[in-house]
Coordinates of N, CA, C and O in Angstrom, one line a residue:
M1 N 4.1 59.0 37.2 CA 3.9 58.0 36.5 C 3.9 56.8 37.9 O 4.3 57.3 38.8
E2 N 2.7 56.1 37.3 CA 3.0 54.6 38.1 C 3.7 53.7 38.3 O 4.4 53.2 37.4
Q3 N 4.8 53.4 39.4 CA 5.6 52.6 39.6 C 5.3 51.0 39.8 O 4.5 50.7 40.0
P4 N 5.5 50.3 39.0 CA 5.2 48.7 38.8 C 5.1 48.0 40.7 O 6.1 48.9 41.2
P5 N 4.5 47.2 41.2 CA 4.6 47.1 42.5 C 6.0 46.4 42.8 O 6.2 45.6 42.1
V6 N 6.3 46.2 43.9 CA 7.3 45.6 44.5 C 6.8 44.8 45.5 O 6.2 45.6 46.5
K7 N 7.0 43.7 45.8 CA 6.0 42.5 46.9 C 7.1 41.9 47.3 O 7.7 41.3 46.6
R8 N 7.5 42.1 48.9 CA 8.4 41.1 49.4 C 7.4 39.6 49.6 O 6.5 39.9 50.3
L9 N 8.3 39.0 49.2 CA 7.6 37.6 49.4 C 8.7 36.4 50.7 O 7.4 35.8 51.5
N10 N 9.3 36.9 51.0 CA 10.1 36.6 52.3 C 11.6 37.5 52.8 O 11.9 37.9 52.2
R11 N 11.6 37.0 54.0 CA 12.5 37.8 54.7 C 13.5 36.8 55.7 O 12.9 36.3 56.3
E12 N 14.8 36.5 55.4 CA 15.3 35.5 55.7 C 16.7 36.3 56.9 O 17.6 36.6 56.3
L13 N 16.7 35.9 58.0 CA 17.9 36.4 59.1 C 19.1 35.6 58.6 O 19.1 34.5 58.5
K14 N 20.0 36.4 58.2 CA 21.3 35.5 57.7 C 22.8 35.6 59.1 O 23.3 35.1 59.0
Y15 N 22.3 37.2 59.6 CA 23.7 37.3 60.5 C 22.8 38.3 61.0 O 22.4 39.3 61.4
Q16 N 23.0 38.1 62.6 CA 22.8 39.1 63.8 C 24.2 39.5 64.3 O 24.6 38.6 65.2
G17 N 24.5 40.9 64.7 CA 25.6 41.1 65.0 C 25.3 42.0 66.6 O 23.8 41.9 66.8
T18 N 26.4 42.9 67.2 CA 25.8 44.0 67.9 C 25.0 45.2 67.9 O 24.0 45.2 68.5
I19 N 25.0 45.5 66.7 CA 24.1 46.3 66.4 C 23.2 46.1 64.9 O 22.7 47.2 64.4
L20 N 23.8 45.4 64.1 CA 23.0 45.1 62.7 C 22.4 43.7 62.7 O 22.8 42.6 63.4
K21 N 21.3 43.6 61.9 CA 20.8 42.1 61.7 C 20.6 42.3 59.7 O 20.4 43.4 59.5
I22 N 21.4 41.1 59.3 CA 21.4 41.1 57.9 C 20.5 40.2 57.3 O 20.6 39.0 58.2
Y23 N 19.7 40.3 56.7 CA 18.6 39.9 55.8 C 19.3 39.3 54.5 O 19.5 40.2 53.8
E24 N 18.2 38.4 53.7 CA 17.8 38.2 52.6 C 16.7 38.3 52.2 O 15.8 37.5 52.7
D25 N 16.7 39.3 51.2 CA 14.8 39.4 51.1 C 14.5 38.9 49.8 O 15.0 39.2 48.7
T26 N 13.8 38.1 49.6 CA 13.3 37.8 48.1 C 11.7 38.4 47.9 O 10.6 38.3 48.8
V27 N 12.0 39.4 47.0 CA 11.3 39.8 46.4 C 10.6 39.7 44.6 O 11.5 39.2 44.5
E28 N 9.3 40.4 44.5 CA 8.9 39.6 42.9 C 9.1 41.7 42.8 O 8.5 42.6 43.3
A29 N 9.8 42.3 41.7 CA 9.7 43.1 41.2 C 9.5 43.0 39.7 O 10.4 42.6 39.1
N30 N 8.7 43.8 39.2 CA 8.8 44.2 37.5 C 8.0 42.5 37.2 O 8.6 42.4 35.9
G31 N 7.7 42.0 37.8 CA 7.3 40.6 37.6 C 8.1 39.7 37.7 O 8.0 38.5 37.6
H32 N 9.3 40.1 38.1 CA 10.7 38.9 38.0 C 11.3 38.7 39.7 O 10.8 39.7 40.7
E33 N 11.3 37.5 40.1 CA 12.0 37.3 41.6 C 13.4 37.8 41.6 O 14.3 37.4 40.6
A34 N 13.6 38.4 42.7 CA 14.7 38.9 43.0 C 15.4 38.8 44.4 O 14.4 38.5 45.5
H35 N 16.7 38.7 44.7 CA 17.0 38.5 46.2 C 18.0 39.8 46.5 O 18.5 40.2 45.5
W36 N 17.2 40.9 47.3 CA 18.1 41.8 48.1 C 18.7 41.5 49.0 O 18.1 41.3 50.2
D37 N 19.8 42.3 49.5 CA 20.4 42.3 50.5 C 19.6 43.3 51.7 O 19.0 44.6 50.7
F38 N 18.8 43.3 52.8 CA 18.8 44.1 53.6 C 19.6 44.4 54.9 O 19.6 43.2 55.6
I39 N 20.0 45.1 55.5 CA 20.5 45.5 57.1 C 19.6 46.2 57.6 O 19.1 47.6 57.5
H40 N 19.1 45.8 58.7 CA 18.3 46.4 59.9 C 19.3 47.3 60.7 O 20.2 46.3 61.5
H41 N 18.8 48.3 61.7 CA 19.8 49.3 62.3 C 18.6 50.1 63.1 O 17.9 50.1 62.6
N42 N 18.8 49.7 64.5 CA 17.6 50.4 65.4 C 17.4 51.6 65.4 O 16.7 52.1 65.8
G43 N 18.6 52.5 64.8 CA 18.8 54.0 64.7 C 19.7 54.4 65.9 O 20.3 53.7 66.4
A44 N 19.8 55.9 65.0 CA 21.1 56.3 66.1 C 20.1 58.0 66.1 O 19.3 58.5 65.6
A45 N 21.4 58.8 67.0 CA 20.8 60.3 67.1 C 22.4 60.7 66.8 O 23.5 60.1 67.2
A46 N 22.2 62.3 66.7 CA 23.5 62.5 66.6 C 23.3 64.2 66.7 O 21.9 64.5 66.7
V47 N 24.3 65.0 67.5 CA 24.4 66.1 67.8 C 25.4 67.3 66.9 O 26.3 66.6 66.8
V48 N 24.6 68.4 66.7 CA 25.7 69.5 66.6 C 26.0 70.9 67.9 O 25.0 71.0 67.8
P49 N 27.2 70.3 68.4 CA 27.5 71.1 69.8 C 28.0 72.8 69.0 O 28.7 72.3 68.4
V50 N 27.3 73.7 69.4 CA 27.7 75.0 69.1 C 28.6 75.7 70.4 O 27.5 75.6 71.1
T51 N 29.7 76.1 70.1 CA 30.1 76.8 71.3 C 29.7 78.2 71.3 O 29.2 78.6 70.5
K52 N 30.2 79.0 72.0 CA 29.7 80.5 72.6 C 30.2 81.2 71.5 O 29.6 82.3 70.9
E53 N 31.3 80.5 70.9 CA 31.9 81.5 69.8 C 31.3 81.0 68.5 O 31.8 81.5 67.8
G54 N 30.5 80.3 68.5 CA 30.0 79.6 67.5 C 30.7 78.6 66.6 O 30.3 78.5 65.5
K55 N 31.8 77.8 67.1 CA 32.2 77.3 65.9 C 31.5 75.7 67.1 O 30.9 75.4 67.8
L56 N 31.7 74.9 66.4 CA 31.4 73.6 66.4 C 32.2 72.7 66.8 O 33.3 72.6 66.4
L57 N 31.8 71.5 67.8 CA 32.5 70.7 68.4 C 32.4 69.6 67.5 O 31.3 69.0 67.5
M58 N 33.7 69.0 67.2 CA 34.0 67.3 66.2 C 34.5 66.3 66.9 O 35.4 66.9 67.8
V59 N 34.4 65.6 66.6 CA 35.0 64.2 67.3 C 35.7 63.5 65.9 O 35.2 63.3 65.1
R60 N 37.2 63.2 66.0 CA 38.0 62.3 65.6 C 38.0 61.4 66.4 O 38.6 61.4 67.3
Q61 N 37.9 60.2 65.2 CA 38.0 59.1 65.7 C 38.3 57.9 64.4 O 37.9 58.3 63.6
Y62 N 38.7 57.0 65.1 CA 39.1 56.1 64.1 C 37.9 55.4 63.7 O 37.0 54.9 64.5
R63 N 37.7 54.8 62.1 CA 36.8 53.9 61.8 C 37.2 53.1 60.9 O 37.9 52.8 59.9
N64 N 36.6 51.9 61.6 CA 37.4 50.3 61.0 C 36.8 50.7 59.9 O 38.0 49.7 58.9
A65 N 35.9 50.5 59.2 CA 35.2 50.2 58.0 C 35.7 50.9 56.8 O 36.2 50.4 56.1
L66 N 36.9 52.2 56.9 CA 37.0 52.9 56.4 C 38.6 52.6 56.2 O 39.7 53.4 55.8
D67 N 39.1 52.1 57.6 CA 40.4 52.0 58.4 C 41.3 53.6 58.0 O 42.5 53.5 57.6
R68 N 40.7 54.5 58.9 CA 41.1 55.7 58.6 C 40.7 56.2 59.8 O 39.4 56.4 60.2
Y69 N 41.2 57.7 60.2 CA 40.5 58.6 61.0 C 39.8 59.2 60.5 O 39.8 59.8 59.0
T70 N 38.3 60.1 60.8 CA 37.3 60.5 60.4 C 37.1 61.6 61.2 O 37.1 61.9 62.8
L71 N 36.6 63.0 60.9 CA 36.1 64.0 61.7 C 34.8 64.0 61.3 O 34.0 63.9 60.1
E72 N 34.2 63.7 62.4 CA 32.0 64.1 62.4 C 31.9 64.5 63.5 O 32.6 65.3 64.5
I73 N 30.5 64.7 63.5 CA 29.7 65.0 64.4 C 29.2 64.2 65.8 O 29.7 63.0 65.4
P74 N 29.4 64.1 66.6 CA 29.0 63.4 68.1 C 27.7 62.5 67.6 O 26.9 63.4 66.9
A75 N 28.0 61.0 67.5 CA 26.7 60.7 67.4 C 27.2 58.8 67.8 O 27.8 58.7 68.1
G76 N 25.5 58.4 67.9 CA 25.8 57.0 68.4 C 24.3 56.8 68.3 O 23.2 56.8 68.2
A77 N 24.4 55.0 68.4 CA 23.1 54.6 68.3 C 22.7 54.3 69.5 O 22.8 54.6 70.3
L78 N 20.8 54.1 69.5 CA 20.0 53.8 70.3 C 20.6 52.8 71.3 O 20.9 52.1 70.9
D79 N 20.2 53.1 72.5 CA 20.8 51.9 73.5 C 19.2 50.9 73.5 O 19.9 49.7 73.8
F80 N 18.2 51.4 72.8 CA 17.2 50.0 72.6 C 16.2 50.8 71.5 O 15.9 51.9 71.6
P81 N 15.7 49.5 70.8 CA 14.8 50.8 69.4 C 13.8 51.9 69.7 O 13.5 52.7 69.1
E82 N 13.5 51.4 70.9 CA 12.3 52.8 71.6 C 13.1 53.5 72.0 O 12.1 55.1 72.6
E83 N 14.1 54.2 72.7 CA 15.3 55.3 73.0 C 14.5 56.1 72.2 O 14.8 56.4 71.4
P84 N 14.1 57.4 72.7 CA 13.8 58.8 72.0 C 15.0 59.1 71.6 O 16.0 59.2 72.5
K85 N 14.9 59.6 70.6 CA 16.4 60.4 69.8 C 16.8 61.1 70.3 O 18.1 61.5 70.7
L86 N 16.2 62.4 71.2 CA 16.4 63.5 71.7 C 17.4 62.8 73.1 O 18.7 63.1 73.4
D87 N 17.0 61.9 73.5 CA 17.3 61.2 74.8 C 18.9 61.1 74.4 O 20.1 60.8 75.1
C88 N 19.0 59.8 73.2 CA 20.6 59.6 72.4 C 21.6 60.7 72.3 O 22.2 60.1 72.8
A89 N 20.8 61.4 71.7 CA 21.7 62.5 71.0 C 22.2 63.5 72.2 O 23.5 63.6 72.5
H90 N 21.2 63.6 73.8 CA 21.9 64.3 75.1 C 23.0 63.1 75.5 O 24.1 64.0 76.1
R91 N 22.7 62.1 75.6 CA 23.8 61.3 76.0 C 25.3 61.0 75.2 O 26.5 61.3 76.0
E92 N 25.3 61.1 74.0 CA 25.9 61.0 73.1 C 27.3 62.2 73.4 O 28.1 62.7 73.3
L93 N 26.3 63.7 73.2 CA 26.8 64.6 73.3 C 27.8 64.5 74.4 O 29.4 64.9 74.6
E94 N 27.6 64.1 75.8 CA 28.4 64.1 76.8 C 29.7 63.1 76.7 O 30.6 63.5 76.9
E95 N 29.0 61.8 76.2 CA 29.6 60.9 76.5 C 30.9 61.1 75.7 O 32.3 60.9 75.8
E96 N 30.7 61.5 74.3 CA 32.1 61.8 73.2 C 32.4 63.1 73.3 O 33.7 62.9 72.8
T97 N 31.9 64.2 73.7 CA 33.2 65.3 73.7 C 33.2 65.9 75.1 O 34.2 66.9 75.1
G98 N 32.6 65.5 76.3 CA 32.8 65.9 77.5 C 32.2 67.3 77.6 O 32.3 68.2 78.7
F99 N 31.3 67.7 76.9 CA 30.2 68.8 77.3 C 28.9 68.4 77.3 O 28.4 67.4 76.9
K100 N 27.7 69.2 77.9 CA 26.7 68.9 78.2 C 25.6 70.2 78.4 O 26.1 71.1 78.1
T101 N 24.4 69.7 78.0 CA 23.5 70.8 78.4 C 22.1 70.5 78.4 O 21.7 69.1 78.6
D102 N 21.1 71.3 78.5 CA 20.0 70.8 79.4 C 19.1 70.4 78.1 O 19.3 70.9 76.8
K103 N 18.6 69.2 78.1 CA 18.0 68.3 76.9 C 17.0 69.4 76.5 O 16.7 69.3 75.3
E104 N 16.1 70.4 77.6 CA 15.4 71.4 76.8 C 16.1 72.3 75.8 O 15.1 72.8 74.7
K105 N 17.3 72.7 75.7 CA 17.6 73.5 75.2 C 18.5 72.6 74.0 O 18.8 73.4 73.1
M106 N 18.0 71.4 73.7 CA 18.2 71.0 72.1 C 17.2 71.1 71.2 O 16.2 70.6 71.7
E107 N 17.9 71.4 70.2 CA 16.8 71.9 68.8 C 16.9 70.6 68.0 O 18.0 70.5 67.7
Y108 N 15.7 70.4 67.1 CA 15.5 69.3 66.4 C 15.9 69.8 64.7 O 15.6 71.1 64.6
L109 N 17.0 69.3 64.2 CA 17.5 69.9 62.9 C 17.1 69.0 61.8 O 16.5 70.0 61.3
I110 N 17.4 67.7 61.5 CA 17.1 66.9 60.3 C 17.1 65.4 61.0 O 17.7 65.5 61.9
S111 N 16.6 65.1 59.9 CA 16.8 63.4 60.1 C 16.9 63.1 58.5 O 17.1 63.4 57.6
V112 N 17.9 62.1 58.6 CA 18.7 61.5 57.7 C 18.8 59.9 57.8 O 18.7 58.8 58.8
N113 N 18.5 59.2 56.6 CA 18.4 57.9 56.6 C 19.7 57.7 55.4 O 20.0 58.2 54.2
T114 N 20.4 56.6 56.2 CA 22.2 56.8 55.6 C 22.1 55.9 54.5 O 23.2 56.3 53.7
T115 N 21.5 55.1 54.2 CA 22.0 54.4 53.1 C 20.6 53.5 52.8 O 20.7 52.3 52.7
V116 N 20.0 54.2 51.8 CA 18.8 53.8 51.7 C 18.4 52.9 50.7 O 17.6 51.7 50.7
A117 N 19.7 52.5 50.0 CA 19.6 51.1 48.9 C 19.3 50.0 49.7 O 19.0 49.0 49.3
F118 N 20.3 49.6 50.9 CA 20.1 48.4 51.5 C 20.2 48.5 53.2 O 19.7 47.3 53.5
C119 N 19.8 49.7 53.7 CA 19.8 50.0 55.0 C 18.9 50.7 55.6 O 18.7 51.5 55.2
D120 N 18.1 50.6 56.7 CA 16.7 51.4 56.9 C 17.5 52.2 58.4 O 16.7 52.8 59.1
E121 N 19.1 52.6 58.6 CA 19.3 53.3 59.9 C 18.5 54.7 59.5 O 18.6 55.2 58.0
A122 N 18.1 55.6 60.4 CA 17.5 56.5 60.5 C 18.2 57.0 61.9 O 18.3 56.7 62.7
I123 N 18.6 58.4 61.3 CA 19.5 59.2 62.8 C 18.7 60.8 62.5 O 18.4 61.3 61.2
D124 N 18.4 61.0 63.9 CA 18.1 62.5 64.0 C 18.9 63.1 64.3 O 19.9 62.7 65.4
I125 N 19.1 64.6 63.9 CA 20.2 65.4 64.3 C 19.6 66.6 64.9 O 18.7 67.0 64.6
F126 N 20.4 66.4 66.1 CA 20.0 67.8 66.6 C 21.3 68.9 66.7 O 22.3 68.4 67.2
V127 N 20.5 70.2 67.4 CA 21.6 71.2 67.7 C 21.5 71.5 69.2 O 20.9 71.4 70.1
A128 N 22.8 71.6 69.6 CA 23.2 72.0 71.0 C 23.8 73.2 71.3 O 24.8 73.1 70.9
R129 N 23.3 74.1 72.4 CA 23.7 75.2 72.3 C 24.2 75.2 74.3 O 23.8 74.4 74.8
D130 N 24.6 76.4 74.6 CA 24.9 76.7 75.9 C 25.7 75.2 76.7 O 24.8 75.0 78.1
L131 N 26.5 75.3 76.0 CA 27.4 73.8 76.5 C 28.1 74.0 77.8 O 28.3 75.2 78.0
E132 N 28.1 73.6 78.9 CA 29.1 73.4 79.9 C 30.1 71.7 79.8 O 30.2 71.1 79.3
P133 N 31.1 72.9 80.5 CA 32.1 71.2 80.5 C 31.7 70.6 81.4 O 31.1 70.4 82.4
S134 N 31.9 69.1 81.0 CA 31.7 68.0 81.8 C 32.8 66.9 81.8 O 34.1 67.4 81.6
R135 N 32.9 65.9 81.0 CA 34.0 64.8 81.0 C 33.5 63.8 80.0 O 32.0 63.2 80.4
Q136 N 34.0 63.4 78.9 CA 34.0 62.0 78.3 C 33.5 60.9 79.3 O 34.1 60.4 80.2
H137 N 32.5 59.9 78.7 CA 32.4 58.7 79.0 C 32.4 57.7 78.2 O 31.4 57.3 77.2
L138 N 33.7 57.2 77.4 CA 33.9 56.6 76.5 C 34.0 55.4 76.8 O 34.1 54.5 77.5
D139 N 33.6 54.3 75.4 CA 33.5 53.1 75.8 C 35.2 52.4 75.9 O 36.0 53.2 75.4
D140 N 35.3 51.4 76.7 CA 36.5 50.8 76.5 C 37.0 51.0 75.2 O 38.5 51.4 75.2
D141 N 36.9 51.0 74.1 CA 37.5 50.5 73.0 C 37.3 51.9 72.2 O 37.8 51.6 71.1
E142 N 36.8 53.1 72.5 CA 36.9 54.0 71.8 C 37.8 55.3 72.3 O 38.3 55.4 73.3
C143 N 38.2 55.6 71.4 CA 39.6 57.0 71.4 C 39.1 58.2 70.4 O 39.1 58.0 69.3
I144 N 39.0 59.1 71.5 CA 37.7 60.4 70.4 C 38.6 61.8 70.7 O 38.8 62.2 72.3
D145 N 39.2 62.3 70.1 CA 39.7 63.3 69.9 C 38.8 64.7 69.8 O 37.8 64.6 68.7
V146 N 38.7 65.5 70.8 CA 37.2 66.8 70.6 C 38.2 67.9 69.8 O 39.1 68.5 70.7
E147 N 37.5 68.6 68.8 CA 38.3 69.9 68.2 C 37.1 70.9 67.7 O 36.0 70.4 67.7
E148 N 37.4 72.1 67.6 CA 36.4 73.0 67.7 C 36.9 73.6 66.2 O 38.1 73.5 65.9
W149 N 35.6 74.0 65.7 CA 35.7 74.1 64.4 C 34.7 75.2 63.6 O 33.7 75.1 63.8
P150 N 35.4 76.3 63.0 CA 34.3 77.3 62.2 C 33.9 76.6 61.3 O 34.4 76.0 60.3
V151 N 32.4 76.7 60.9 CA 31.3 76.1 60.0 C 32.1 76.2 58.6 O 32.6 75.5 57.9
A152 N 32.6 77.2 58.3 CA 33.4 77.6 56.7 C 34.4 76.8 56.4 O 34.8 76.3 55.4
D153 N 35.2 76.7 57.8 CA 36.0 75.7 57.5 C 35.9 74.3 57.2 O 36.3 73.5 56.6
L154 N 34.9 73.9 57.7 CA 34.3 72.7 57.6 C 33.6 72.6 56.5 O 33.7 71.1 55.9
E155 N 32.9 73.5 55.7 CA 32.5 73.2 54.6 C 33.6 73.1 53.7 O 33.2 72.5 52.7
K156 N 34.9 73.5 53.3 CA 35.6 74.2 52.9 C 36.5 71.8 52.8 O 36.3 71.9 52.1
L157 N 36.7 71.7 54.0 CA 36.5 70.2 54.1 C 35.6 69.2 53.4 O 36.5 68.6 52.9
I158 N 34.8 70.0 53.6 CA 33.5 68.7 52.8 C 33.5 69.1 51.6 O 33.6 67.8 50.8
F159 N 34.1 70.4 50.3 CA 34.0 70.6 49.3 C 35.5 69.7 48.6 O 35.5 69.7 47.6
E160 N 36.3 69.8 49.6 CA 37.9 69.2 49.3 C 37.4 67.4 49.2 O 38.7 67.0 49.1
G161 N 36.3 67.1 49.9 CA 36.3 65.4 50.2 C 37.1 65.0 51.2 O 37.4 63.7 51.3
K162 N 37.5 65.8 52.5 CA 38.1 65.6 53.7 C 37.4 65.0 54.3 O 37.2 64.5 55.2
I163 N 35.9 65.4 54.3 CA 35.0 64.9 55.3 C 33.8 64.3 54.2 O 33.5 64.7 53.6
T164 N 33.9 62.5 54.4 CA 33.1 62.3 53.6 C 31.4 61.6 54.4 O 30.8 60.7 53.7
D165 N 31.4 61.7 55.8 CA 30.7 61.5 56.6 C 29.3 61.6 56.1 O 29.2 63.1 56.5
G166 N 27.9 61.1 55.7 CA 27.2 61.7 55.3 C 26.3 61.9 56.3 O 25.7 63.4 56.2
K167 N 26.3 61.8 57.6 CA 25.5 62.1 58.7 C 25.9 63.8 59.1 O 25.5 65.0 59.0
T168 N 27.6 63.7 58.7 CA 28.1 65.4 59.5 C 28.2 66.1 57.9 O 27.9 67.3 58.7
I169 N 28.1 65.6 56.8 CA 27.8 66.5 55.7 C 26.3 67.1 56.1 O 26.3 68.6 55.8
A170 N 25.4 66.4 56.1 CA 23.9 67.0 56.1 C 23.8 67.7 57.4 O 23.0 68.7 57.1
A171 N 24.3 67.2 58.1 CA 24.3 68.0 59.6 C 24.8 70.0 59.7 O 24.5 70.5 59.9
I172 N 26.2 69.6 58.8 CA 26.7 70.9 58.9 C 26.1 71.8 57.9 O 26.0 73.1 58.2
M173 N 25.8 71.0 56.8 CA 25.0 71.8 55.4 C 23.6 72.7 56.1 O 23.2 73.7 55.8
A174 N 22.9 71.8 56.6 CA 21.6 72.2 57.3 C 21.8 73.1 58.2 O 21.0 74.2 58.4
Y175 N 22.7 72.7 59.4 CA 22.9 73.6 60.0 C 23.5 75.5 59.6 O 22.9 76.5 60.2
A176 N 24.1 75.6 58.7 CA 24.7 76.7 57.6 C 23.7 77.1 57.3 O 23.2 78.4 57.6
R177 N 22.4 76.5 56.6 CA 21.4 77.3 55.6 C 20.9 77.7 56.9 O 20.1 78.7 56.3
K178 N 20.3 76.5 57.6 CA 18.7 77.3 59.3 C 19.7 78.6 59.4 O 18.5 79.2 59.6
Y179 N 20.7 78.5 59.9 CA 21.1 79.7 61.0 C 21.8 80.7 60.1 O 22.4 81.7 60.8
H180 N 22.2 80.4 58.7 CA 22.8 81.6 58.0 C 23.8 82.1 58.3 O 24.9 82.9 58.5
V181 N 24.6 80.6 58.7 CA 26.2 80.7 59.0 C 27.2 80.8 57.8 O 27.2 80.2 57.3
E182 N 27.9 81.8 58.3 CA 29.0 82.0 57.2 C 30.2 81.5 57.4 O 30.6 81.1 58.6

């Protein structure tokens, strides 16, 4: 079935923050003019850190938008729009967990668009193995606890609605499926 054309007529920047730009788009859709919100994000990368025992290193941190602590895979925004996402994931692994590995040992897992209705954020997710202890390099406003979890327990938390972060759910489920982890 052919979709009717949607044509952007105008894009106006309404707000620019540290990591987001918020626009109002004027579009013609189905022959009607409409105004749509659009949020631009330069992108991010995340990592599924796997211990020698097969557990996943997870980070517990406060998320202001939800006003609560969440359990997530380590992730972070690109330092600049053209930064290779593998470099970002490699950096975030050590910054958030205090563990590191050789970049060449990190494997691409999946890409996720987090909120397709109004935001273009794209996150590439990698798997990291052969982890070596290092130290966390947290920002001044970050407080992150690192926890080891069996994959099966994380899946249970997903199905109980206790892990709700989209990138984390996608990463854990893709990792479990790809590597046949029980």
